[in-house]
Amino acid sequence: MFKKCILFALFGLFAVSGVHAQKYFTREGKVSFSSDAKVEKIEAVNKTATSVYDAATGKMEFAVLIKAFQFEKALMQEHFNENYMESDKFPKASFKGTVTDFKAVNLAKDGVYPVKVKGQLSIHGVTKDVEADGKFTVKGGVIAAASTFEVAVADYGIVIPAVVRDNIAKTVKIDVSLTYQELKKGS
Amino acid sequence: MKKHLYTLLMSLALSMAALPLFAQEDLLSLLGEEEETTDYATASFKTSRVINLHSLENTASGVLDFKISHRFNTVQNGLYDFFGLDGANLRIGFDYGVTDRLVIGIGRSNYEKTLDGFAKYKILRQSKGKRNMPITLAAFGSVAMQTLKWANPDRDNHFSSRLYYTGQLIIGRKISEGFSLQLSPTIVHRNLVATFDESNDVLALGIGTRIKLTKRMAINLEYIYVLPDQLAPQFVNSLSVGLDIETGGHVFQLHFSNSRIMVEKGFIAETTNKWEDGGIHFGFNISRVFTIVRPPLD
């Protein structure tokens, strides 16, 4: 009887950790942003965003290297890093949060699952609470996640001088789009 | 039986306790150590010139940099000469970034109707991370051709007499966010010189530095030491101090210098005015960049 109990308890332990193994990751997430101001449109893309999603708890994390954002114009990229994001001082932007309605998402079944994501976004050394709409798209076992949200530049201590007021938007649109892979132990 | 129940409950409690432990971990740390990337130092100078000297920065690949430069008369005659602004040497030039390492450029100065062309190639690029390189090293070469009518047409004039060559190494480092320093060992070759006392080859060492004041403004200093016994006595070393102001696509470089010629053979080997005598020229370089080839974003 005692042995049975132990076995049962161990089984319970494995079952719990089994649920926790449902983690997904990417190192090739795409994060792009666009600033649509009066005079010019500025776009940049980063294709090396890392992310981990825990399907059992709904927890989600992102990190992007600021210097890995690619611009159409070299000078924009230089100014972005030097004057606005100060990427030597703040090399990364990150997000740490939760998919609040994660229970409604069945990653084992094809479908489109709209979700809400809530958490803390850190850019330029400033952390703010944010909320965004996103969606999981499961198709033939491939799990994709996407979200579009807006960020007010001033909220993150990024100053736009008056001379370029018409060149840089006060609010930039951020697009996140990625494909998750299952995270296996040791991978 | 009671004991067994207790064990069961205990085990269950223990396995439950594992839950918050798992939930609290940093998810991204599960991915392990990130692959290290090479982080190149950027913007050690606002533009590809310190003042007269080439800086260790290149024009980016696919970008055309249109440069207009003026050096006015000396300030010493005051208001009569509008502090030198009544007369100017000027140079109009185009620099183009062929790759991230190679820049080529051409220019035309009104001084001696000089046409110049150059190439600058970055051999080493300062970086940290995966690839660690403490300095940037560039090789620079230029040819200047004066196109004045022959002063003495009856003489046996050679085309080669119009040509001047410059070879230079640019060794520099962005030492901190606000401070960059470079050394420019240089050789200038003149095919024809005025007197026997002057050497055709002139060796010099340039030093240039940038001190950042704000995100968009910086002070630049430049001094070129010419090794002794190469030039006629009236020629002196070039010393310049300037302010760089960057506004979006433009960089304005405003400066004071005792040199008035904007090609290497001129400011290195033909500077005659002295700071201590008020032989100072106000001048500026305006740089405007145009993106010709856009890198694909997707």
Tab-separated table of C-alpha atoms in Angstrom:
chain	number	residue	atom	x	y	z
A	1	MET	CA	0.000	0.000	0.000
A	2	PHE	CA	2.780	2.354	0.942
A	3	LYS	CA	4.593	1.648	-2.324
A	4	LYS	CA	1.400	2.264	-4.220
A	5	CYS	CA	1.045	5.618	-2.518
A	6	ILE	CA	4.543	6.618	-3.455
A	7	LEU	CA	4.006	5.540	-7.039
A	8	PHE	CA	0.770	7.475	-7.151
A	9	ALA	CA	2.425	10.553	-5.747
A	10	LEU	CA	5.311	10.257	-8.196
A	11	PHE	CA	2.860	9.832	-11.014
A	12	GLY	CA	1.124	12.980	-9.806
A	13	LEU	CA	4.462	14.794	-9.845
A	14	PHE	CA	5.220	13.679	-13.386
A	15	ALA	CA	1.732	14.585	-14.529
A	16	VAL	CA	2.272	18.098	-13.192
A	17	SER	CA	5.668	18.489	-14.778
A	18	GLY	CA	4.234	16.892	-17.919
A	19	VAL	CA	1.823	19.783	-18.207
A	20	HIS	CA	4.693	22.179	-17.679
A	21	ALA	CA	6.645	20.723	-20.540
A	22	GLN	CA	4.213	22.438	-22.896
A	23	LYS	CA	6.533	25.255	-23.625
A	24	TYR	CA	7.165	26.767	-26.983
A	25	PHE	CA	9.947	28.980	-28.232
A	26	THR	CA	11.443	30.820	-31.175
A	27	ARG	CA	14.689	32.591	-31.911
A	28	GLU	CA	13.548	33.911	-35.250
A	29	GLY	CA	10.521	35.972	-34.339
A	30	LYS	CA	9.791	38.972	-36.483
A	31	VAL	CA	9.215	42.310	-34.787
A	32	SER	CA	8.721	45.312	-37.012
A	33	PHE	CA	7.674	48.853	-36.363
A	34	SER	CA	6.496	51.756	-38.420
A	35	SER	CA	6.305	55.436	-37.719
A	36	ASP	CA	3.966	57.246	-40.034
A	37	ALA	CA	4.622	60.968	-39.716
A	38	LYS	CA	3.715	63.929	-41.899
A	39	VAL	CA	6.971	64.046	-43.837
A	40	GLU	CA	8.176	60.490	-43.901
A	41	LYS	CA	7.399	56.931	-43.084
A	42	ILE	CA	10.023	55.028	-41.151
A	43	GLU	CA	10.006	51.267	-41.019
A	44	ALA	CA	12.330	48.772	-39.461
A	45	VAL	CA	12.357	45.052	-38.985
A	46	ASN	CA	14.046	42.661	-36.598
A	47	LYS	CA	13.988	38.983	-37.443
A	48	THR	CA	15.851	37.625	-34.464
A	49	ALA	CA	13.364	38.130	-31.654
A	50	THR	CA	13.414	35.402	-29.035
A	51	SER	CA	10.303	34.291	-27.227
A	52	VAL	CA	9.097	31.548	-24.935
A	53	TYR	CA	5.447	30.722	-24.329
A	54	ASP	CA	4.254	28.447	-21.586
A	55	ALA	CA	0.935	26.982	-22.676
A	56	ALA	CA	0.215	25.604	-19.227
A	57	THR	CA	0.326	28.950	-17.462
A	58	GLY	CA	-0.178	31.389	-20.330
A	59	LYS	CA	3.080	33.098	-19.504
A	60	MET	CA	4.914	34.684	-22.379
A	61	GLU	CA	8.252	36.433	-22.758
A	62	PHE	CA	9.971	38.285	-25.565
A	63	ALA	CA	13.345	39.885	-26.098
A	64	VAL	CA	14.765	41.779	-29.059
A	65	LEU	CA	18.208	43.186	-29.672
A	66	ILE	CA	17.811	46.868	-30.570
A	67	LYS	CA	20.837	46.858	-32.872
A	68	ALA	CA	19.285	44.045	-34.904
A	69	PHE	CA	16.570	46.331	-36.276
A	70	GLN	CA	17.179	46.852	-39.980
A	71	PHE	CA	16.171	50.096	-41.650
A	72	GLU	CA	15.907	51.093	-45.271
A	73	LYS	CA	18.238	54.010	-44.689
A	74	ALA	CA	21.565	53.532	-42.962
A	75	LEU	CA	21.413	56.977	-41.394
A	76	MET	CA	18.028	56.233	-39.839
A	77	GLN	CA	19.475	53.100	-38.313
A	78	GLU	CA	22.415	55.045	-36.923
A	79	HIS	CA	20.186	57.738	-35.458
A	80	PHE	CA	17.785	55.131	-34.064
A	81	ASN	CA	20.617	53.473	-32.151
A	82	GLU	CA	22.623	56.580	-31.284
A	83	ASN	CA	20.074	59.277	-30.612
A	84	TYR	CA	16.832	57.607	-29.699
A	85	MET	CA	17.234	54.091	-28.315
A	86	GLU	CA	20.793	54.540	-26.991
A	87	SER	CA	21.376	50.892	-27.733
A	88	ASP	CA	24.837	50.789	-26.183
A	89	LYS	CA	23.214	51.640	-22.868
A	90	PHE	CA	19.972	49.725	-23.409
A	91	PRO	CA	20.804	46.884	-25.783
A	92	LYS	CA	17.494	45.032	-25.459
A	93	ALA	CA	13.771	45.566	-25.356
A	94	SER	CA	11.687	42.919	-23.663
A	95	PHE	CA	8.193	41.874	-22.756
A	96	LYS	CA	7.136	39.705	-19.844
A	97	GLY	CA	3.492	38.889	-19.422
A	98	THR	CA	0.589	36.533	-19.672
A	99	VAL	CA	-1.945	35.491	-22.233
A	100	THR	CA	-4.909	36.164	-19.969
A	101	ASP	CA	-7.360	33.864	-21.735
A	102	PHE	CA	-4.844	31.115	-22.492
A	103	LYS	CA	-7.266	28.376	-21.424
A	104	ALA	CA	-9.380	29.048	-24.484
A	105	VAL	CA	-6.436	28.211	-26.737
A	106	ASN	CA	-6.024	24.622	-27.826
A	107	LEU	CA	-2.674	24.408	-29.516
A	108	ALA	CA	-3.322	20.798	-30.453
A	109	LYS	CA	-6.251	21.736	-32.657
A	110	ASP	CA	-6.246	23.765	-35.867
A	111	GLY	CA	-7.912	27.120	-35.572
A	112	VAL	CA	-7.533	30.827	-34.982
A	113	TYR	CA	-7.621	31.867	-31.350
A	114	PRO	CA	-7.894	35.550	-30.540
A	115	VAL	CA	-6.288	36.319	-27.191
A	116	LYS	CA	-5.471	39.172	-24.882
A	117	VAL	CA	-1.925	39.659	-23.686
A	118	LYS	CA	-1.054	41.623	-20.604
A	119	GLY	CA	2.283	42.378	-19.056
A	120	GLN	CA	5.300	44.619	-18.799
A	121	LEU	CA	7.063	46.087	-21.788
A	122	SER	CA	10.603	47.391	-21.271
A	123	ILE	CA	12.090	49.733	-23.853
A	124	HIS	CA	14.966	52.196	-23.434
A	125	GLY	CA	15.266	51.270	-19.761
A	126	VAL	CA	11.649	52.152	-18.987
A	127	THR	CA	9.108	49.485	-18.007
A	128	LYS	CA	5.390	50.011	-18.532
A	129	ASP	CA	2.274	47.913	-18.127
A	130	VAL	CA	0.736	47.152	-21.486
A	131	GLU	CA	-2.185	45.255	-22.898
A	132	ALA	CA	-2.605	44.096	-26.464
A	133	ASP	CA	-4.792	41.945	-28.631
A	134	GLY	CA	-3.161	39.048	-30.364
A	135	LYS	CA	-3.948	35.736	-31.887
A	136	PHE	CA	-2.685	32.212	-32.086
A	137	THR	CA	-3.086	30.476	-35.403
A	138	VAL	CA	-2.690	26.715	-35.402
A	139	LYS	CA	-2.557	25.074	-38.773
A	140	GLY	CA	-1.365	21.559	-39.426
A	141	GLY	CA	0.535	21.499	-36.137
A	142	VAL	CA	2.321	24.799	-36.838
A	143	ILE	CA	1.738	27.332	-34.098
A	144	ALA	CA	1.938	30.969	-35.101
A	145	ALA	CA	1.356	33.992	-32.920
A	146	ALA	CA	0.816	37.585	-33.952
A	147	SER	CA	-0.033	40.910	-32.418
A	148	THR	CA	-0.176	44.554	-33.402
A	149	PHE	CA	-0.100	47.325	-30.875
A	150	GLU	CA	0.919	50.928	-30.502
A	151	VAL	CA	3.550	52.484	-28.318
A	152	ALA	CA	3.830	56.162	-27.423
A	153	VAL	CA	7.491	57.069	-27.847
A	154	ALA	CA	7.414	59.608	-25.004
A	155	ASP	CA	6.230	56.937	-22.524
A	156	TYR	CA	9.619	55.299	-22.768
A	157	GLY	CA	11.708	58.404	-22.232
A	158	ILE	CA	12.576	58.790	-25.912
A	159	VAL	CA	12.808	62.438	-26.826
A	160	ILE	CA	11.987	63.651	-30.338
A	161	PRO	CA	13.528	67.063	-30.936
A	162	ALA	CA	11.431	69.800	-32.504
A	163	VAL	CA	13.359	69.815	-35.806
A	164	VAL	CA	12.288	66.285	-36.642
A	165	ARG	CA	8.799	66.595	-35.195
A	166	ASP	CA	7.264	66.100	-38.633
A	167	ASN	CA	9.546	63.180	-39.468
A	168	ILE	CA	8.929	60.910	-36.515
A	169	ALA	CA	5.481	59.912	-35.269
A	170	LYS	CA	4.632	60.285	-31.592
A	171	THR	CA	3.117	56.823	-31.642
A	172	VAL	CA	4.696	53.916	-33.464
A	173	LYS	CA	2.947	50.769	-34.548
A	174	ILE	CA	4.594	47.510	-33.571
A	175	ASP	CA	3.927	44.236	-35.341
A	176	VAL	CA	4.946	40.957	-33.806
A	177	SER	CA	4.719	37.792	-35.820
A	178	LEU	CA	6.335	34.480	-35.050
A	179	THR	CA	6.180	30.738	-35.318
A	180	TYR	CA	6.669	28.723	-32.158
A	181	GLN	CA	8.457	25.433	-31.882
A	182	GLU	CA	8.036	23.010	-29.046
A	183	LEU	CA	10.680	23.474	-26.390
A	184	LYS	CA	12.160	20.128	-25.539
A	185	LYS	CA	14.422	19.558	-22.605
A	186	GLY	CA	17.961	20.198	-23.629
A	187	SER	CA	16.992	22.047	-26.784
B	1	MET	CA	-3.345	2.886	6.997
B	2	LYS	CA	-3.374	6.283	8.640
B	3	LYS	CA	0.343	6.499	8.120
B	4	HIS	CA	-0.067	5.681	4.466
B	5	LEU	CA	-2.692	8.314	4.008
B	6	TYR	CA	-0.346	10.807	5.586
B	7	THR	CA	2.425	9.814	3.177
B	8	LEU	CA	0.079	10.157	0.256
B	9	LEU	CA	-1.041	13.604	1.343
B	10	MET	CA	2.518	14.642	1.947
B	11	SER	CA	3.566	13.452	-1.489
B	12	LEU	CA	0.679	15.234	-3.088
B	13	ALA	CA	1.482	18.390	-1.214
B	14	LEU	CA	5.072	18.110	-2.362
B	15	SER	CA	4.119	17.622	-5.975
B	16	MET	CA	1.764	20.574	-5.739
B	17	ALA	CA	4.561	22.648	-4.257
B	18	ALA	CA	6.480	22.014	-7.439
B	19	LEU	CA	3.921	24.030	-9.380
B	20	PRO	CA	4.727	27.568	-8.262
B	21	LEU	CA	8.410	26.694	-8.495
B	22	PHE	CA	8.022	25.982	-12.184
B	23	ALA	CA	5.789	28.955	-12.756
B	24	GLN	CA	8.269	31.436	-11.354
B	25	GLU	CA	11.219	30.661	-13.536
B	26	ASP	CA	12.441	33.065	-16.148
B	27	LEU	CA	11.059	31.627	-19.351
B	28	LEU	CA	13.673	33.066	-21.696
B	29	SER	CA	16.470	31.571	-19.624
B	30	LEU	CA	15.165	28.176	-20.749
B	31	LEU	CA	16.639	28.926	-24.148
B	32	GLY	CA	20.093	28.899	-22.590
B	33	GLU	CA	22.970	31.117	-23.568
B	34	GLU	CA	22.224	33.287	-26.539
B	35	GLU	CA	24.400	33.023	-29.564
B	36	GLU	CA	26.862	35.879	-29.338
B	37	THR	CA	26.721	38.483	-32.073
B	38	THR	CA	29.390	40.869	-33.312
B	39	ASP	CA	28.645	44.388	-32.230
B	40	TYR	CA	30.423	46.940	-34.427
B	41	ALA	CA	31.167	50.382	-33.046
B	42	THR	CA	29.173	52.974	-34.946
B	43	ALA	CA	29.084	56.748	-35.240
B	44	SER	CA	32.530	57.391	-33.827
B	45	PHE	CA	32.412	60.598	-35.843
B	46	LYS	CA	29.267	62.341	-37.099
B	47	THR	CA	30.463	62.150	-40.672
B	48	SER	CA	33.304	60.889	-42.826
B	49	ARG	CA	35.496	63.948	-42.234
B	50	VAL	CA	37.005	65.175	-38.982
B	51	ILE	CA	37.435	68.675	-40.425
B	52	ASN	CA	39.851	68.456	-43.346
B	53	LEU	CA	41.078	64.948	-42.629
B	54	HIS	CA	39.083	61.879	-43.460
B	55	SER	CA	37.610	60.362	-40.318
B	56	LEU	CA	37.478	56.638	-39.650
B	57	GLU	CA	33.790	56.632	-40.540
B	58	ASN	CA	32.630	55.560	-43.961
B	59	THR	CA	29.602	56.503	-45.976
B	60	ALA	CA	27.216	53.577	-45.565
B	61	SER	CA	26.762	51.110	-48.380
B	62	GLY	CA	24.416	52.385	-51.074
B	63	VAL	CA	24.468	55.930	-49.738
B	64	LEU	CA	25.578	59.040	-51.628
B	65	ASP	CA	26.979	61.853	-49.529
B	66	PHE	CA	26.916	65.252	-51.205
B	67	LYS	CA	29.399	67.592	-49.577
B	68	ILE	CA	29.721	71.327	-50.007
B	69	SER	CA	32.656	72.926	-48.240
B	70	HIS	CA	33.840	76.523	-47.928
B	71	ARG	CA	36.916	78.064	-46.356
B	72	PHE	CA	36.699	81.819	-46.174
B	73	ASN	CA	39.429	84.452	-45.995
B	74	THR	CA	41.155	85.035	-42.691
B	75	VAL	CA	39.110	86.656	-39.964
B	76	GLN	CA	41.868	89.149	-39.112
B	77	ASN	CA	40.691	92.010	-41.369
B	78	GLY	CA	37.510	92.286	-39.355
B	79	LEU	CA	34.402	93.985	-40.631
B	80	TYR	CA	36.068	95.420	-43.752
B	81	ASP	CA	36.371	91.883	-45.121
B	82	PHE	CA	33.245	90.717	-43.231
B	83	PHE	CA	35.532	88.525	-41.123
B	84	GLY	CA	36.753	86.753	-44.229
B	85	LEU	CA	33.378	85.963	-45.710
B	86	ASP	CA	34.041	88.217	-48.715
B	87	GLY	CA	36.157	85.517	-50.303
B	88	ALA	CA	36.007	81.755	-50.235
B	89	ASN	CA	37.681	78.598	-51.376
B	90	LEU	CA	35.127	75.987	-52.119
B	91	ARG	CA	34.904	72.328	-52.859
B	92	ILE	CA	31.931	70.366	-54.114
B	93	GLY	CA	32.139	66.629	-53.753
B	94	PHE	CA	30.317	63.349	-53.852
B	95	ASP	CA	31.199	60.340	-51.711
B	96	TYR	CA	29.570	56.993	-52.365
B	97	GLY	CA	29.512	53.890	-50.202
B	98	VAL	CA	30.157	50.975	-52.539
B	99	THR	CA	30.097	48.461	-49.695
B	100	ASP	CA	30.164	48.845	-45.928
B	101	ARG	CA	33.941	48.861	-46.160
B	102	LEU	CA	34.653	50.763	-49.362
B	103	VAL	CA	33.925	54.407	-50.159
B	104	ILE	CA	34.896	56.246	-53.312
B	105	GLY	CA	34.587	59.942	-53.943
B	106	ILE	CA	35.292	62.820	-56.281
B	107	GLY	CA	35.501	66.545	-55.760
B	108	ARG	CA	36.274	69.801	-57.463
B	109	SER	CA	37.867	72.791	-55.749
B	110	ASN	CA	38.217	76.268	-57.136
B	111	TYR	CA	41.703	76.482	-55.631
B	112	GLU	CA	44.063	75.792	-58.560
B	113	LYS	CA	40.985	74.349	-60.316
B	114	THR	CA	41.696	71.052	-58.609
B	115	LEU	CA	39.924	67.822	-59.339
B	116	ASP	CA	40.346	65.080	-56.756
B	117	GLY	CA	39.339	61.482	-56.374
B	118	PHE	CA	39.777	59.073	-53.497
B	119	ALA	CA	39.083	55.591	-52.215
B	120	LYS	CA	38.905	54.572	-48.579
B	121	TYR	CA	38.758	50.972	-47.425
B	122	LYS	CA	38.133	49.730	-43.908
B	123	ILE	CA	40.512	46.877	-43.231
B	124	LEU	CA	39.534	46.362	-39.587
B	125	ARG	CA	36.362	47.445	-37.863
B	126	GLN	CA	36.161	48.079	-34.131
B	127	SER	CA	33.841	45.529	-32.601
B	128	LYS	CA	33.045	43.538	-29.509
B	129	GLY	CA	31.120	40.373	-28.776
B	130	LYS	CA	31.748	37.385	-30.986
B	131	ARG	CA	34.542	39.196	-32.770
B	132	ASN	CA	36.625	41.470	-30.616
B	133	MET	CA	38.597	44.212	-32.353
B	134	PRO	CA	39.890	47.189	-30.387
B	135	ILE	CA	40.467	49.526	-33.341
B	136	THR	CA	39.259	50.541	-36.741
B	137	LEU	CA	41.896	50.612	-39.455
B	138	ALA	CA	41.289	52.134	-42.846
B	139	ALA	CA	43.518	52.662	-45.854
B	140	PHE	CA	43.005	55.814	-47.841
B	141	GLY	CA	44.393	56.905	-51.179
B	142	SER	CA	43.714	60.011	-53.232
B	143	VAL	CA	44.845	61.737	-56.382
B	144	ALA	CA	44.544	65.480	-56.892
B	145	MET	CA	44.983	67.124	-60.268
B	146	GLN	CA	45.327	70.861	-60.673
B	147	THR	CA	44.048	72.013	-64.051
B	148	LEU	CA	45.338	75.571	-64.241
B	149	LYS	CA	46.735	76.757	-67.580
B	150	TRP	CA	50.483	76.236	-67.622
B	151	ALA	CA	52.163	79.206	-66.001
B	152	ASN	CA	54.952	78.947	-68.510
B	153	PRO	CA	53.611	77.418	-71.755
B	154	ASP	CA	56.947	77.683	-73.536
B	155	ARG	CA	58.529	75.317	-71.095
B	156	ASP	CA	58.457	71.565	-71.609
B	157	ASN	CA	55.389	70.848	-69.462
B	158	HIS	CA	54.426	67.349	-68.415
B	159	PHE	CA	50.911	66.266	-67.529
B	160	SER	CA	52.337	64.387	-64.542
B	161	SER	CA	53.373	67.718	-63.028
B	162	ARG	CA	49.709	68.386	-62.324
B	163	LEU	CA	49.327	65.325	-60.127
B	164	TYR	CA	49.568	64.881	-56.370
B	165	TYR	CA	49.095	61.610	-54.525
B	166	THR	CA	48.217	60.907	-50.936
B	167	GLY	CA	48.418	57.639	-49.069
B	168	GLN	CA	47.115	57.398	-45.547
B	169	LEU	CA	46.298	54.955	-42.817
B	170	ILE	CA	43.530	55.846	-40.426
B	171	ILE	CA	43.834	54.114	-37.070
B	172	GLY	CA	41.191	54.989	-34.554
B	173	ARG	CA	38.895	53.990	-31.796
B	174	LYS	CA	35.614	55.107	-30.318
B	175	ILE	CA	37.033	55.087	-26.825
B	176	SER	CA	33.771	55.922	-25.108
B	177	GLU	CA	30.319	57.016	-26.146
B	178	GLY	CA	31.470	60.631	-26.200
B	179	PHE	CA	35.120	60.381	-27.151
B	180	SER	CA	36.745	59.147	-30.350
B	181	LEU	CA	40.382	59.419	-31.354
B	182	GLN	CA	42.265	58.677	-34.537
B	183	LEU	CA	45.791	58.872	-35.906
B	184	SER	CA	46.456	59.371	-39.594
B	185	PRO	CA	50.015	58.656	-40.704
B	186	THR	CA	50.227	60.144	-44.177
B	187	ILE	CA	52.486	60.435	-47.162
B	188	VAL	CA	51.885	63.107	-49.785
B	189	HIS	CA	53.742	62.807	-53.058
B	190	ARG	CA	54.152	65.823	-55.315
B	191	ASN	CA	55.468	65.128	-58.796
B	192	LEU	CA	56.654	68.708	-59.128
B	193	VAL	CA	57.747	71.034	-56.356
B	194	ALA	CA	58.678	74.702	-56.547
B	195	THR	CA	62.229	74.602	-55.207
B	196	PHE	CA	65.094	72.161	-54.737
B	197	ASP	CA	64.765	72.503	-50.955
B	198	GLU	CA	61.364	70.913	-50.885
B	199	SER	CA	60.990	67.171	-50.967
B	200	ASN	CA	58.617	65.449	-53.335
B	201	ASP	CA	57.467	63.129	-50.581
B	202	VAL	CA	56.068	64.648	-47.421
B	203	LEU	CA	55.547	62.544	-44.344
B	204	ALA	CA	53.018	63.725	-41.785
B	205	LEU	CA	51.021	62.492	-38.843
B	206	GLY	CA	47.463	63.677	-38.391
B	207	ILE	CA	45.536	63.417	-35.157
B	208	GLY	CA	41.807	63.888	-34.947
B	209	THR	CA	39.349	63.682	-32.114
B	210	ARG	CA	35.654	64.021	-31.517
B	211	ILE	CA	34.153	65.055	-28.184
B	212	LYS	CA	30.400	64.690	-28.054
B	213	LEU	CA	28.556	67.541	-26.371
B	214	THR	CA	24.981	66.363	-26.837
B	215	LYS	CA	23.375	63.655	-28.915
B	216	ARG	CA	23.489	65.906	-31.957
B	217	MET	CA	26.482	68.151	-31.374
B	218	ALA	CA	30.170	67.474	-31.083
B	219	ILE	CA	33.484	69.317	-30.946
B	220	ASN	CA	36.158	68.137	-33.345
B	221	LEU	CA	39.870	68.865	-33.152
B	222	GLU	CA	42.453	68.144	-35.779
B	223	TYR	CA	46.188	68.709	-35.955
B	224	ILE	CA	48.603	67.627	-38.642
B	225	TYR	CA	52.249	67.392	-37.761
B	226	VAL	CA	54.566	67.474	-40.755
B	227	LEU	CA	57.932	65.862	-40.088
B	228	PRO	CA	60.751	68.450	-40.181
B	229	ASP	CA	62.957	69.440	-43.144
B	230	GLN	CA	60.514	68.543	-45.865
B	231	LEU	CA	58.757	71.801	-46.666
B	232	ALA	CA	59.838	75.342	-47.477
B	233	PRO	CA	59.987	77.517	-44.341
B	234	GLN	CA	56.766	79.438	-45.022
B	235	PHE	CA	54.637	76.311	-44.577
B	236	VAL	CA	53.224	75.452	-41.168
B	237	ASN	CA	51.238	72.664	-39.559
B	238	SER	CA	47.480	72.655	-39.885
B	239	LEU	CA	45.346	73.101	-36.778
B	240	SER	CA	41.557	73.158	-36.854
B	241	VAL	CA	38.758	73.188	-34.334
B	242	GLY	CA	35.137	72.645	-35.271
B	243	LEU	CA	31.589	72.057	-34.205
B	244	ASP	CA	29.476	69.312	-35.772
B	245	ILE	CA	25.726	69.775	-35.775
B	246	GLU	CA	23.557	66.977	-37.008
B	247	THR	CA	19.963	67.495	-38.077
B	248	GLY	CA	18.238	64.495	-39.622
B	249	GLY	CA	19.833	63.967	-43.018
B	250	HIS	CA	22.354	66.819	-42.774
B	251	VAL	CA	25.560	67.289	-40.881
B	252	PHE	CA	26.847	70.843	-40.568
B	253	GLN	CA	30.500	71.137	-39.693
B	254	LEU	CA	31.505	74.677	-38.726
B	255	HIS	CA	35.122	75.318	-37.982
B	256	PHE	CA	38.134	77.558	-37.649
B	257	SER	CA	41.345	76.514	-39.319
B	258	ASN	CA	44.628	77.972	-40.476
B	259	SER	CA	44.283	75.844	-43.636
B	260	ARG	CA	42.316	76.985	-46.597
B	261	ILE	CA	42.770	74.190	-49.127
B	262	MET	CA	40.490	71.179	-48.971
B	263	VAL	CA	42.576	68.493	-50.646
B	264	GLU	CA	45.277	66.588	-48.747
B	265	LYS	CA	48.288	67.968	-50.598
B	266	GLY	CA	47.025	71.450	-49.786
B	267	PHE	CA	46.079	71.388	-46.131
B	268	ILE	CA	48.926	69.070	-45.203
B	269	ALA	CA	51.765	70.594	-47.202
B	270	GLU	CA	50.686	74.119	-48.224
B	271	THR	CA	49.250	75.738	-45.102
B	272	THR	CA	50.787	79.179	-44.678
B	273	ASN	CA	48.670	81.025	-42.135
B	274	LYS	CA	49.395	81.002	-38.441
B	275	TRP	CA	46.848	80.964	-35.644
B	276	GLU	CA	48.997	83.260	-33.512
B	277	ASP	CA	48.954	85.932	-36.242
B	278	GLY	CA	45.186	85.779	-36.645
B	279	GLY	CA	45.556	83.743	-39.807
B	280	ILE	CA	42.383	81.863	-39.095
B	281	HIS	CA	39.760	80.934	-41.645
B	282	PHE	CA	36.163	80.311	-40.825
B	283	GLY	CA	34.734	77.457	-42.860
B	284	PHE	CA	32.098	74.811	-43.098
B	285	ASN	CA	31.345	71.419	-44.600
B	286	ILE	CA	27.741	70.560	-45.240
B	287	SER	CA	26.955	66.919	-45.778
B	288	ARG	CA	23.656	65.712	-47.154
B	289	VAL	CA	23.090	61.994	-47.635
B	290	PHE	CA	20.863	60.292	-50.172
B	291	THR	CA	20.037	56.617	-50.028
B	292	ILE	CA	20.550	55.283	-53.539
B	293	VAL	CA	20.371	51.537	-52.960
B	294	ARG	CA	18.000	50.456	-50.225
B	295	PRO	CA	18.745	47.186	-48.509
B	296	PRO	CA	15.798	44.797	-48.742
B	297	LEU	CA	13.862	44.678	-45.483
B	298	ASP	CA	12.174	41.356	-46.021
